Short mmCIF file of N, CA, C and O in Angstrom, two decimals:
data_model
loop_
_atom_site.label_atom_id
_atom_site.label_comp_id
_atom_site.label_asym_id
_atom_site.label_seq_id
_atom_site.Cartn_x
_atom_site.Cartn_y
_atom_site.Cartn_z
N LEU A 1 150.44 91.14 130.32
CA LEU A 1 150.82 90.42 129.12
C LEU A 1 152.33 90.38 128.94
O LEU A 1 152.86 89.39 128.46
N LYS A 2 153.02 91.47 129.33
CA LYS A 2 154.48 91.48 129.25
C LYS A 2 155.06 90.38 130.12
O LYS A 2 156.02 89.72 129.74
N VAL A 3 154.50 90.19 131.29
CA VAL A 3 154.99 89.19 132.23
C VAL A 3 154.92 87.80 131.63
O VAL A 3 155.85 87.01 131.73
N SER A 4 153.81 87.48 130.98
CA SER A 4 153.60 86.12 130.49
C SER A 4 154.57 85.74 129.36
O SER A 4 154.74 84.56 129.07
N LYS A 5 155.22 86.72 128.76
CA LYS A 5 156.20 86.41 127.70
C LYS A 5 157.50 85.87 128.28
O LYS A 5 158.20 85.11 127.61
N SER A 6 157.84 86.27 129.50
CA SER A 6 159.11 85.84 130.08
C SER A 6 158.96 84.97 131.33
O SER A 6 159.95 84.45 131.82
N PHE A 7 157.74 84.84 131.84
CA PHE A 7 157.53 84.11 133.09
C PHE A 7 156.16 83.45 133.04
O PHE A 7 155.18 84.08 132.66
N ASP A 8 156.11 82.19 133.39
CA ASP A 8 154.86 81.44 133.37
C ASP A 8 154.46 81.09 134.80
O ASP A 8 154.78 80.01 135.30
N PRO A 9 153.76 82.00 135.49
CA PRO A 9 153.39 81.73 136.88
C PRO A 9 152.33 80.65 136.97
O PRO A 9 151.51 80.49 136.07
N GLU A 10 152.36 79.92 138.06
CA GLU A 10 151.34 78.91 138.30
C GLU A 10 150.18 79.47 139.10
O GLU A 10 149.10 78.88 139.13
N LEU A 11 150.41 80.61 139.78
CA LEU A 11 149.34 81.30 140.48
C LEU A 11 149.71 82.76 140.63
O LEU A 11 150.87 83.15 140.48
N VAL A 12 148.70 83.59 140.88
CA VAL A 12 148.88 85.03 141.02
C VAL A 12 148.42 85.44 142.42
O VAL A 12 147.37 84.99 142.88
N VAL A 13 149.22 86.28 143.06
CA VAL A 13 148.89 86.78 144.40
C VAL A 13 148.82 88.31 144.32
O VAL A 13 149.78 88.95 143.92
N GLY A 14 147.68 88.87 144.70
CA GLY A 14 147.51 90.31 144.74
C GLY A 14 147.70 90.83 146.14
O GLY A 14 147.24 90.23 147.11
N ILE A 15 148.42 91.94 146.26
CA ILE A 15 148.63 92.55 147.57
C ILE A 15 147.43 93.45 147.87
O ILE A 15 147.15 94.39 147.14
N ALA A 16 146.73 93.12 148.96
CA ALA A 16 145.54 93.89 149.34
C ALA A 16 145.97 95.23 149.91
O ALA A 16 146.98 95.31 150.60
N THR A 17 145.32 96.29 149.58
CA THR A 17 144.05 96.30 148.87
C THR A 17 144.21 96.70 147.41
O THR A 17 143.44 96.24 146.56
N ALA A 18 145.17 97.54 147.13
CA ALA A 18 145.30 98.10 145.78
C ALA A 18 145.71 97.08 144.72
O ALA A 18 145.42 97.26 143.55
N GLY A 19 146.37 96.01 145.10
CA GLY A 19 146.82 95.02 144.12
C GLY A 19 145.83 93.91 143.84
O GLY A 19 146.06 93.07 142.97
N VAL A 20 144.70 93.91 144.56
CA VAL A 20 143.74 92.82 144.39
C VAL A 20 143.05 92.88 143.02
O VAL A 20 142.99 91.88 142.32
N VAL A 21 142.56 94.04 142.64
CA VAL A 21 141.85 94.13 141.35
C VAL A 21 142.81 93.87 140.19
O VAL A 21 142.52 93.02 139.34
N PRO A 22 143.98 94.56 140.12
CA PRO A 22 144.87 94.23 139.00
C PRO A 22 145.35 92.78 139.05
O PRO A 22 145.50 92.15 138.00
N GLY A 23 145.57 92.25 140.24
CA GLY A 23 145.99 90.85 140.35
C GLY A 23 144.94 89.89 139.85
O GLY A 23 145.24 88.92 139.15
N ALA A 24 143.68 90.15 140.19
CA ALA A 24 142.59 89.29 139.73
C ALA A 24 142.45 89.36 138.21
O ALA A 24 142.19 88.35 137.55
N VAL A 25 142.64 90.55 137.65
CA VAL A 25 142.56 90.71 136.19
C VAL A 25 143.69 89.93 135.52
O VAL A 25 143.46 89.20 134.54
N VAL A 26 144.91 90.06 136.04
CA VAL A 26 146.05 89.33 135.48
C VAL A 26 145.82 87.83 135.58
O VAL A 26 146.05 87.08 134.63
N ALA A 27 145.34 87.37 136.73
CA ALA A 27 145.06 85.93 136.91
C ALA A 27 144.03 85.45 135.90
O ALA A 27 144.18 84.36 135.32
N ALA A 28 142.99 86.24 135.68
CA ALA A 28 141.96 85.86 134.71
C ALA A 28 142.54 85.81 133.30
O ALA A 28 142.23 84.90 132.52
N MET A 29 143.36 86.80 132.97
CA MET A 29 143.96 86.83 131.63
C MET A 29 144.89 85.65 131.39
O MET A 29 144.95 85.11 130.29
N LEU A 30 145.60 85.24 132.43
CA LEU A 30 146.54 84.12 132.33
C LEU A 30 145.87 82.77 132.62
O LEU A 30 146.51 81.74 132.50
N ASP A 31 144.61 82.82 133.06
CA ASP A 31 143.87 81.62 133.45
C ASP A 31 144.61 80.85 134.54
O ASP A 31 144.86 79.66 134.45
N ARG A 32 144.97 81.60 135.60
CA ARG A 32 145.66 81.04 136.74
C ARG A 32 144.87 81.29 138.01
O ARG A 32 144.09 82.25 138.09
N PRO A 33 145.04 80.48 139.04
CA PRO A 33 144.37 80.73 140.32
C PRO A 33 144.83 82.06 140.91
O PRO A 33 145.99 82.46 140.73
N PHE A 34 143.93 82.71 141.65
CA PHE A 34 144.23 83.99 142.27
C PHE A 34 144.07 83.90 143.78
O PHE A 34 143.13 83.29 144.28
N HIS A 35 145.00 84.51 144.49
CA HIS A 35 144.95 84.63 145.95
C HIS A 35 145.32 86.06 146.31
O HIS A 35 145.93 86.77 145.51
N SER A 36 144.98 86.45 147.52
CA SER A 36 145.42 87.76 147.98
C SER A 36 146.08 87.61 149.34
O SER A 36 145.87 86.63 150.04
N MET A 37 146.89 88.59 149.67
CA MET A 37 147.50 88.65 150.99
C MET A 37 147.60 90.11 151.38
O MET A 37 147.68 91.00 150.53
N ILE A 38 147.57 90.36 152.68
CA ILE A 38 147.58 91.73 153.16
C ILE A 38 148.98 92.11 153.61
O ILE A 38 149.55 91.49 154.52
N VAL A 39 149.54 93.10 152.94
CA VAL A 39 150.78 93.72 153.35
C VAL A 39 150.45 95.19 153.44
O VAL A 39 150.20 95.84 152.45
N SER A 40 150.39 95.69 154.65
CA SER A 40 149.92 97.05 154.86
C SER A 40 151.01 97.93 155.43
O SER A 40 151.94 97.44 156.09
N ARG A 41 150.89 99.22 155.19
CA ARG A 41 151.85 100.16 155.75
C ARG A 41 151.37 100.62 157.11
O ARG A 41 150.25 101.03 157.28
N ARG A 42 152.23 100.49 158.09
CA ARG A 42 151.93 100.90 159.46
C ARG A 42 152.84 102.06 159.83
O ARG A 42 153.98 102.12 159.41
N TYR A 43 152.34 102.91 160.70
CA TYR A 43 153.17 103.99 161.21
C TYR A 43 153.89 103.51 162.46
O TYR A 43 153.27 103.00 163.39
N SER A 44 155.19 103.67 162.46
CA SER A 44 155.99 103.27 163.61
C SER A 44 156.37 104.51 164.42
O SER A 44 156.82 105.50 163.85
N THR A 45 156.22 104.45 165.73
CA THR A 45 156.59 105.59 166.57
C THR A 45 158.10 105.75 166.67
O THR A 45 158.59 106.79 167.07
N LYS A 46 158.83 104.72 166.30
CA LYS A 46 160.30 104.78 166.37
C LYS A 46 160.90 105.45 165.13
O LYS A 46 162.05 105.85 165.14
N THR A 47 160.14 105.51 164.06
CA THR A 47 160.63 106.13 162.83
C THR A 47 159.62 107.17 162.37
O THR A 47 158.48 107.19 162.80
N VAL A 48 160.06 108.00 161.47
CA VAL A 48 159.17 109.05 160.97
C VAL A 48 158.44 108.61 159.71
O VAL A 48 157.67 109.36 159.14
N ARG A 49 158.67 107.40 159.25
CA ARG A 49 157.99 106.92 158.05
C ARG A 49 157.19 105.66 158.34
O ARG A 49 157.40 105.00 159.34
N GLU A 50 156.31 105.37 157.44
CA GLU A 50 155.52 104.15 157.57
C GLU A 50 156.37 102.96 157.15
O GLU A 50 157.16 103.05 156.22
N THR A 51 156.20 101.86 157.82
CA THR A 51 156.90 100.64 157.45
C THR A 51 155.88 99.56 157.15
O THR A 51 154.90 99.41 157.87
N PRO A 52 156.08 98.80 156.07
CA PRO A 52 155.12 97.76 155.74
C PRO A 52 155.24 96.56 156.67
O PRO A 52 156.31 96.29 157.23
N ALA A 53 154.15 95.86 156.83
CA ALA A 53 154.13 94.64 157.63
C ALA A 53 153.17 93.65 156.98
O ALA A 53 152.13 94.03 156.47
N VAL A 54 153.55 92.38 156.99
CA VAL A 54 152.69 91.33 156.47
C VAL A 54 151.63 91.06 157.52
O VAL A 54 151.94 90.69 158.65
N LEU A 55 150.36 91.26 157.17
CA LEU A 55 149.26 91.10 158.12
C LEU A 55 148.45 89.84 157.90
O LEU A 55 147.54 89.55 158.68
N SER A 56 148.74 89.11 156.84
CA SER A 56 148.07 87.82 156.62
C SER A 56 149.10 86.84 156.09
O SER A 56 150.09 87.23 155.49
N ALA A 57 148.84 85.59 156.31
CA ALA A 57 149.78 84.56 155.86
C ALA A 57 149.77 84.44 154.34
O ALA A 57 148.77 84.74 153.68
N ALA A 58 150.90 84.01 153.81
CA ALA A 58 150.96 83.72 152.37
C ALA A 58 150.04 82.54 152.09
O ALA A 58 149.88 81.65 152.93
N PRO A 59 149.41 82.51 150.92
CA PRO A 59 148.54 81.38 150.61
C PRO A 59 149.32 80.07 150.57
O PRO A 59 150.41 80.03 150.00
N PRO A 60 148.79 79.02 151.19
CA PRO A 60 149.52 77.75 151.22
C PRO A 60 149.71 77.13 149.84
O PRO A 60 150.61 76.31 149.66
N ASP A 61 148.92 77.55 148.86
CA ASP A 61 149.04 77.01 147.50
C ASP A 61 150.36 77.37 146.82
O ASP A 61 150.67 76.84 145.76
N VAL A 62 151.16 78.27 147.40
CA VAL A 62 152.42 78.66 146.76
C VAL A 62 153.50 77.59 146.91
O VAL A 62 154.48 77.60 146.17
N LEU A 63 153.31 76.67 147.83
CA LEU A 63 154.32 75.64 148.09
C LEU A 63 154.70 74.90 146.80
O LEU A 63 153.86 74.29 146.15
N GLY A 64 155.98 75.01 146.43
CA GLY A 64 156.49 74.30 145.26
C GLY A 64 156.06 74.88 143.93
O GLY A 64 156.23 74.22 142.90
N ARG A 65 155.54 76.11 143.91
CA ARG A 65 155.02 76.68 142.66
C ARG A 65 155.66 78.03 142.35
O ARG A 65 156.22 78.68 143.21
N ARG A 66 155.52 78.43 141.08
CA ARG A 66 155.96 79.75 140.62
C ARG A 66 154.81 80.73 140.84
O ARG A 66 153.69 80.48 140.42
N ALA A 67 155.12 81.86 141.47
CA ALA A 67 154.07 82.83 141.80
C ALA A 67 154.40 84.20 141.23
O ALA A 67 155.56 84.62 141.22
N LEU A 68 153.37 84.87 140.77
CA LEU A 68 153.46 86.26 140.35
C LEU A 68 152.77 87.09 141.41
O LEU A 68 151.61 86.82 141.74
N ILE A 69 153.45 88.08 141.96
CA ILE A 69 152.85 88.92 142.97
C ILE A 69 152.56 90.29 142.35
O ILE A 69 153.42 90.86 141.68
N VAL A 70 151.33 90.76 142.52
CA VAL A 70 150.87 91.97 141.85
C VAL A 70 150.48 93.04 142.86
O VAL A 70 149.78 92.76 143.83
N ASP A 71 150.94 94.25 142.60
CA ASP A 71 150.52 95.41 143.40
C ASP A 71 150.26 96.55 142.43
O ASP A 71 150.69 96.52 141.27
N GLU A 72 149.57 97.56 142.93
CA GLU A 72 149.22 98.68 142.07
C GLU A 72 150.45 99.52 141.69
O GLU A 72 150.61 99.91 140.55
N THR A 73 151.31 99.77 142.66
CA THR A 73 152.46 100.64 142.42
C THR A 73 153.65 100.17 143.25
O THR A 73 153.51 99.35 144.14
N CYS A 74 154.81 100.72 142.93
CA CYS A 74 156.02 100.40 143.67
C CYS A 74 156.82 101.68 143.85
O CYS A 74 157.31 102.24 142.88
N GLY A 75 156.90 102.14 145.08
CA GLY A 75 157.70 103.33 145.37
C GLY A 75 159.08 102.91 145.84
O GLY A 75 160.02 102.81 145.07
N SER A 76 159.20 102.59 147.12
CA SER A 76 160.48 102.18 147.69
C SER A 76 160.78 100.71 147.44
O SER A 76 161.93 100.29 147.49
N GLY A 77 159.75 99.91 147.20
CA GLY A 77 159.93 98.47 147.02
C GLY A 77 159.81 97.68 148.31
O GLY A 77 159.88 96.45 148.29
N ASP A 78 159.63 98.38 149.44
CA ASP A 78 159.57 97.70 150.74
C ASP A 78 158.41 96.71 150.81
O ASP A 78 158.57 95.59 151.30
N THR A 79 157.25 97.11 150.35
CA THR A 79 156.06 96.24 150.42
C THR A 79 156.27 95.00 149.56
O THR A 79 156.01 93.87 150.00
N LEU A 80 156.76 95.18 148.34
CA LEU A 80 156.99 94.03 147.47
C LEU A 80 158.06 93.10 148.03
O LEU A 80 157.92 91.88 147.97
N ARG A 81 159.12 93.66 148.59
CA ARG A 81 160.17 92.81 149.17
C ARG A 81 159.62 91.95 150.30
O ARG A 81 159.93 90.76 150.41
N LEU A 82 158.80 92.54 151.14
CA LEU A 82 158.19 91.78 152.24
C LEU A 82 157.27 90.68 151.71
O LEU A 82 157.29 89.56 152.19
N ALA A 83 156.46 91.02 150.72
CA ALA A 83 155.53 90.04 150.14
C ALA A 83 156.29 88.90 149.46
O ALA A 83 155.94 87.73 149.63
N ILE A 84 157.33 89.24 148.72
CA ILE A 84 158.13 88.21 148.06
C ILE A 84 158.77 87.30 149.09
O ILE A 84 158.74 86.07 148.95
N ALA A 85 159.32 87.87 150.15
CA ALA A 85 159.94 87.06 151.21
C ALA A 85 158.91 86.14 151.85
O ALA A 85 159.21 84.97 152.14
N ALA A 86 157.70 86.63 152.06
CA ALA A 86 156.65 85.81 152.67
C ALA A 86 156.32 84.62 151.77
O ALA A 86 156.13 83.49 152.25
N LEU A 87 156.25 84.84 150.46
CA LEU A 87 155.94 83.74 149.53
C LEU A 87 157.09 82.74 149.45
O LEU A 87 156.86 81.53 149.44
N VAL A 88 158.31 83.24 149.43
CA VAL A 88 159.48 82.34 149.40
C VAL A 88 159.53 81.52 150.69
O VAL A 88 159.76 80.31 150.66
N ASN A 89 159.29 82.17 151.82
CA ASN A 89 159.29 81.46 153.10
C ASN A 89 158.17 80.43 153.18
O ASN A 89 158.28 79.45 153.92
N ALA A 90 157.10 80.64 152.42
CA ALA A 90 155.99 79.69 152.38
C ALA A 90 156.24 78.56 151.39
O ALA A 90 155.41 77.68 151.23
N GLY A 91 157.39 78.61 150.69
CA GLY A 91 157.77 77.49 149.83
C GLY A 91 157.65 77.72 148.34
O GLY A 91 157.80 76.78 147.56
N ALA A 92 157.39 78.95 147.90
CA ALA A 92 157.34 79.21 146.46
C ALA A 92 158.73 78.97 145.86
O ALA A 92 159.74 79.34 146.46
N VAL A 93 158.78 78.34 144.69
CA VAL A 93 160.07 78.06 144.06
C VAL A 93 160.61 79.26 143.31
O VAL A 93 161.82 79.40 143.15
N GLU A 94 159.71 80.13 142.84
CA GLU A 94 160.12 81.35 142.16
C GLU A 94 159.00 82.37 142.32
O GLU A 94 157.83 82.03 142.19
N VAL A 95 159.38 83.61 142.59
CA VAL A 95 158.41 84.69 142.74
C VAL A 95 158.89 85.89 141.93
O VAL A 95 160.06 86.28 142.04
N ARG A 96 158.01 86.43 141.14
CA ARG A 96 158.33 87.66 140.40
C ARG A 96 157.25 88.69 140.66
O ARG A 96 156.07 88.34 140.79
N PRO A 97 157.64 89.96 140.71
CA PRO A 97 156.67 91.02 140.95
C PRO A 97 156.16 91.63 139.64
O PRO A 97 156.84 91.59 138.62
N ALA A 98 154.97 92.21 139.72
CA ALA A 98 154.41 93.00 138.62
C ALA A 98 153.63 94.14 139.24
O ALA A 98 152.90 93.94 140.21
N VAL A 99 153.81 95.33 138.71
CA VAL A 99 153.08 96.50 139.20
C VAL A 99 152.44 97.21 138.02
O VAL A 99 152.92 97.14 136.90
N SER A 100 151.33 97.93 138.33
CA SER A 100 150.65 98.68 137.28
C SER A 100 151.49 99.86 136.83
O SER A 100 151.56 100.17 135.64
N PHE A 101 152.11 100.56 137.77
CA PHE A 101 152.98 101.68 137.42
C PHE A 101 153.97 101.93 138.54
O PHE A 101 153.73 101.56 139.69
N LYS A 102 155.10 102.55 138.18
CA LYS A 102 156.11 102.94 139.16
C LYS A 102 156.18 104.46 139.14
O LYS A 102 156.48 105.04 138.11
N PRO A 103 155.93 105.09 140.29
CA PRO A 103 155.97 106.55 140.32
C PRO A 103 157.39 107.09 140.20
O PRO A 103 158.35 106.41 140.53
N GLY A 104 157.49 108.32 139.72
CA GLY A 104 158.78 108.99 139.65
C GLY A 104 159.64 108.57 138.50
O GLY A 104 159.35 107.89 137.61
#
């Protein structure tokens, strides 16, 4: 509800898996179409930490539209940055993030 006061998205994208349920709820509350995309954390043998990777394409419906991207939480912001870049590269005119909570 806070998001809708300052931003009017034309569609909502939930980051699978944890962002799908909150994203679907937000989309229903805003009466907007809902899509999901997979951005998962992978373990890299070159680094000691997990790095996120986009594992599914951004929904084609983002072309020329404002999108709200939803995830359950945001720690480092790496996953959200990747997802936002994927939506912008797919042609979204504006993308804003929303998370259920930020740890720490």
